[in-house]
Short mmCIF file of C-alpha atoms in Angstrom, two decimals:
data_model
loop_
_atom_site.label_atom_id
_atom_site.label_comp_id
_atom_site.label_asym_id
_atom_site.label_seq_id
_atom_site.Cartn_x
_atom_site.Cartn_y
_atom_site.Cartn_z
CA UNK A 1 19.36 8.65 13.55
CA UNK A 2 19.97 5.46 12.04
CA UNK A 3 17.33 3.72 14.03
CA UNK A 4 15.22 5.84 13.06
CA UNK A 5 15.66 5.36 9.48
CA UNK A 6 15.46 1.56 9.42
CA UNK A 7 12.53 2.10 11.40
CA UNK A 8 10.55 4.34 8.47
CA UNK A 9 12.73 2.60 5.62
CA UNK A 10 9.70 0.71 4.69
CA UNK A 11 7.59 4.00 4.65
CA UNK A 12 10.03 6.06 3.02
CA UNK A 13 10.80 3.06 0.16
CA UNK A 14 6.60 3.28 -0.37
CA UNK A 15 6.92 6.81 -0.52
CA UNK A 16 9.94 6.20 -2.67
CA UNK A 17 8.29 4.14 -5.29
CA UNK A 18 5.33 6.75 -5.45
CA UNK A 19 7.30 9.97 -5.56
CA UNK A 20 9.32 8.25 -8.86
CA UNK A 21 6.29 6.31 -10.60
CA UNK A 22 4.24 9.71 -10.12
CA UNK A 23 6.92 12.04 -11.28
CA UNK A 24 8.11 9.89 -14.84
CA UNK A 25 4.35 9.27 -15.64
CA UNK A 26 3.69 12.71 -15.69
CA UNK A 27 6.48 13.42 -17.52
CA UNK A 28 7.53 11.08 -19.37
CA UNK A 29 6.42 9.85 -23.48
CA UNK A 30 4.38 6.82 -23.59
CA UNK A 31 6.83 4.58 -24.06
CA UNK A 32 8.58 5.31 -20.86
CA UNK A 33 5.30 5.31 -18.58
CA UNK A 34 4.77 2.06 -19.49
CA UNK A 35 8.34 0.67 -18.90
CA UNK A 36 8.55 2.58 -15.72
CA UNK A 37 4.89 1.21 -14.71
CA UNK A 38 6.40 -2.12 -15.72
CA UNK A 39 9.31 -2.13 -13.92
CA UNK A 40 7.49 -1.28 -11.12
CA UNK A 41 4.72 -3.69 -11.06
CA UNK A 42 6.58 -6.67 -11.42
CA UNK A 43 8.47 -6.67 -7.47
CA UNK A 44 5.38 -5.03 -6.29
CA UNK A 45 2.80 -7.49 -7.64
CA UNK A 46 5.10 -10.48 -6.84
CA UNK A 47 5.21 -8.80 -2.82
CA UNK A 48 1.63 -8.48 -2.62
CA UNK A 49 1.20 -12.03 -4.25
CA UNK A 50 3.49 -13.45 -1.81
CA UNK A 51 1.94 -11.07 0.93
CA UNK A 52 -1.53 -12.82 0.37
CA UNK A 53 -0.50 -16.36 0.09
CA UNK A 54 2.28 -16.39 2.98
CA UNK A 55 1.84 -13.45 5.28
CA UNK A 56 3.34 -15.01 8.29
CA UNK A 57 6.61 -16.47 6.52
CA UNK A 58 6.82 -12.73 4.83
CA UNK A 59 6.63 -10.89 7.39
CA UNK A 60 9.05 -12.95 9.60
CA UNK A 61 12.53 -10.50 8.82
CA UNK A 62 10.32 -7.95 9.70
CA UNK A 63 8.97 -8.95 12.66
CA UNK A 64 12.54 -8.76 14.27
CA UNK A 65 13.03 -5.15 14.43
CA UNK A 66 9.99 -5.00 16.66
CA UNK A 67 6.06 -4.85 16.11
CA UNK A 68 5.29 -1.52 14.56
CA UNK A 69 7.62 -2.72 11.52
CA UNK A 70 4.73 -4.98 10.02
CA UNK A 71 2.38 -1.73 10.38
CA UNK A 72 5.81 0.34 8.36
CA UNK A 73 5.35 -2.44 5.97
CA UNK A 74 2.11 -2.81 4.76
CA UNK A 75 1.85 1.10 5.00
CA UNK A 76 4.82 1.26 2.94
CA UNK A 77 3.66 -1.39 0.46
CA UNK A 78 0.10 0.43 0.38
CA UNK A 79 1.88 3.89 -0.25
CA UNK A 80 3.70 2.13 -2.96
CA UNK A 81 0.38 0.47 -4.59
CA UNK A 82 -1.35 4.17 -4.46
CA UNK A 83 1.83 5.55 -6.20
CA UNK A 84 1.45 2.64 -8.97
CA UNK A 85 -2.50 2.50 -9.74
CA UNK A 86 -2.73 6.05 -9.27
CA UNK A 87 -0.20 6.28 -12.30
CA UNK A 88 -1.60 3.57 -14.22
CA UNK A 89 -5.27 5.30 -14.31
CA UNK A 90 -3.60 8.84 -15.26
CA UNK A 91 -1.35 6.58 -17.93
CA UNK A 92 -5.36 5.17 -19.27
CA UNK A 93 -7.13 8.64 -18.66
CA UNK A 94 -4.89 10.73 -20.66
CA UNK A 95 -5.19 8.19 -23.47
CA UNK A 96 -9.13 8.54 -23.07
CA UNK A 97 -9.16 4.81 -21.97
CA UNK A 98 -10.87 5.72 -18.74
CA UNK A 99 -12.62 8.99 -17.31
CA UNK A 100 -11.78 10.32 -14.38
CA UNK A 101 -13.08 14.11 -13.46
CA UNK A 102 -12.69 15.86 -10.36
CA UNK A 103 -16.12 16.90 -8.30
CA UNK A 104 -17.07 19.70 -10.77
CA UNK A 105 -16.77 17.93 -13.99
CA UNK A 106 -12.88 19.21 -14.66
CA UNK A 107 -10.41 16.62 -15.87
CA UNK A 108 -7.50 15.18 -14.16
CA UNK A 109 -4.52 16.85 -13.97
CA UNK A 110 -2.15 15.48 -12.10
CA UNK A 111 -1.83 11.63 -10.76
CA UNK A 112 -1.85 13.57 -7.07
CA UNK A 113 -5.86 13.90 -7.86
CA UNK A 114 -6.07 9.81 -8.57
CA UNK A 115 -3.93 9.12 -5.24
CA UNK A 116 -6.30 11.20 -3.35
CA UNK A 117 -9.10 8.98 -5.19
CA UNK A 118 -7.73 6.20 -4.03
CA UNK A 119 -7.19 6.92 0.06
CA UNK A 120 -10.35 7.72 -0.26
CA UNK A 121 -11.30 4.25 -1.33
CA UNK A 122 -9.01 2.47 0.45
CA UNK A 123 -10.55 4.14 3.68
CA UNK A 124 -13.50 3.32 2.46
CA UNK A 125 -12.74 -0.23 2.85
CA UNK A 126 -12.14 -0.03 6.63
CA UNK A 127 -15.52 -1.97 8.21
CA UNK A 128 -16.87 0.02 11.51
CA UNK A 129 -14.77 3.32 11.60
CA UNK A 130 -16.66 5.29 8.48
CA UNK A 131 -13.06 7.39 8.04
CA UNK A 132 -14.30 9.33 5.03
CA UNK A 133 -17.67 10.12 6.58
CA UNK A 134 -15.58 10.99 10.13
CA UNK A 135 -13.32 13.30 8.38
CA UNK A 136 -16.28 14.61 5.94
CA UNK A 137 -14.00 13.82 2.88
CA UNK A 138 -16.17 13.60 0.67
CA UNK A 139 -15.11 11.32 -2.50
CA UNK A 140 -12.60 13.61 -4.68
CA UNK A 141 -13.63 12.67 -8.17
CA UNK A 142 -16.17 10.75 -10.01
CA UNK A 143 -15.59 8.02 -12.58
CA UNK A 144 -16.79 6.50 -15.94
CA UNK A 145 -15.75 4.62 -18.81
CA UNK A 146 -14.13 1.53 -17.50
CA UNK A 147 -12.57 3.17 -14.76
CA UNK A 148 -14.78 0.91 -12.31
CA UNK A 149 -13.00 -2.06 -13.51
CA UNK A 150 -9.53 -0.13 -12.64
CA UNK A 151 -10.84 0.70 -8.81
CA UNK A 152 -12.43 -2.97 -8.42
CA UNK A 153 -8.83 -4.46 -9.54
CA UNK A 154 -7.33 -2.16 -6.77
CA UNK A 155 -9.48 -3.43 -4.44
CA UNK A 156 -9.20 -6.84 -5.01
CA UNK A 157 -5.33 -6.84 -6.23
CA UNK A 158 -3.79 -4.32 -3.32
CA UNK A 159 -6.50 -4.08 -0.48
CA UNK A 160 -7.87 -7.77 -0.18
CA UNK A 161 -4.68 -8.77 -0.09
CA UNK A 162 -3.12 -6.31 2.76
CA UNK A 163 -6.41 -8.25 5.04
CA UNK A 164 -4.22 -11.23 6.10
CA UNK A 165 -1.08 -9.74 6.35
CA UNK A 166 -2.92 -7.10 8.73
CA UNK A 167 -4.14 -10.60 10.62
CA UNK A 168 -0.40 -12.53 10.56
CA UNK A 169 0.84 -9.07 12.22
CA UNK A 170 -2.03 -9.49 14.84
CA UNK A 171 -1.90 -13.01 15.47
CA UNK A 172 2.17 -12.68 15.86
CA UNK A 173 1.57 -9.70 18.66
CA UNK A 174 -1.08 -11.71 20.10
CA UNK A 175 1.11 -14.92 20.40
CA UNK A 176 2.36 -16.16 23.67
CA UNK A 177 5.89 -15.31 24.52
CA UNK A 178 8.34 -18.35 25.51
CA UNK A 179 9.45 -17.94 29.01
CA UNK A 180 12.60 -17.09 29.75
CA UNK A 181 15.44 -19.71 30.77
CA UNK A 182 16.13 -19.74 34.56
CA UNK A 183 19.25 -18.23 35.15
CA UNK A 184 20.24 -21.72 36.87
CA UNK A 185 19.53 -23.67 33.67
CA UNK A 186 21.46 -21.13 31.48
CA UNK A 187 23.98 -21.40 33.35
CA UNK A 188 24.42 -25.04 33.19
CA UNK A 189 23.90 -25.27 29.39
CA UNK A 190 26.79 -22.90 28.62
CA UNK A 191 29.81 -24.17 27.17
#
């Protein structure tokens, strides 16, 4: 059970951080949205920052518990993100800073409508598979009044980013192994 758990702990803390940002948004006064969304964009921006500039370096303590933990990671971290700007837009479209409206002109409701929003557009992002158009999803809600600037600034802030940590976790399961010691050689090394 355990190793189980510290295998999804990077998935659950994503889900985590998006279950908590999406529930005090909703139901919190303005003052505490925007220390929750705060609190919660400073370790995630500095991760992603640090993501993008040294993938390899941090992604090396995760690396350790096996390959699929860099795919936990940056699903995690990407769960996380969708939790954050999906709160932030709600945060701007209930203050009529942005527009967001579902498919037949209603408004949002929920940040659960914005998350969906932005799966969509994060699958939309994926060169050569066409998920959305696979899974005829179409997009969930339309968008107006500086809500553009909000998507492009998740693209280029939280998916650009996730591109060369997806590459580091490649190159590192791509990488030669060492070969192992001969047993003889072991043996004469040991104390």
């Amino acid at each position: 059970m355990f190793r189980a758990l510290r295998k999804a702990g990077f998935l659950l803390f994503g889900i985590g951080v998006y279950v908590v940002v999406r529930l005090a948004v909703e139901e919190l006064p303005l003052a505490g949205q925007v220390v929750i969304l705060a609190l919660v964009y400073a370790p995630l921006g500095l991760l992603v920052y640090r993501l993008s500039k040294t993938p390899e370096e941090t992604l090396a303590p995760v690396r350790r518990h096996g390959l699929g933990q860099p795919f936990m990671f940056v699903t995690g971290l990407w769960l996380a993100a969708i939790g954050w700007v999906s709160a932030f837009s709600f945060v701007l479209a209930e203050r009529g800073i942005v527009d967001f409206q579902t498919r037949a002109g209603a408004a949002v409701t929920s940040t659960g409508q914005l998350a969906d929003f932005y799966i969509w557009q994060s699958f939309a992002q994926i060169p050569g598979l066409s998920i959305n158009d696979t899974l005829q999803w179409e997009v969930p809600l339309q968008y107006g009044g500086g809500a553009g600037f909000v998507l492009m600034a998740f693209k280029v802030l939280i998916l650009i980013p996730l591109v060369p940590v997806l590459l580091a976790a490649w190159r590192v399961r791509r990488a030669p192994k060492p070969a192992p010691m001969p047993a003889a050689d072991a043996a004469t090394r040991a104390p």
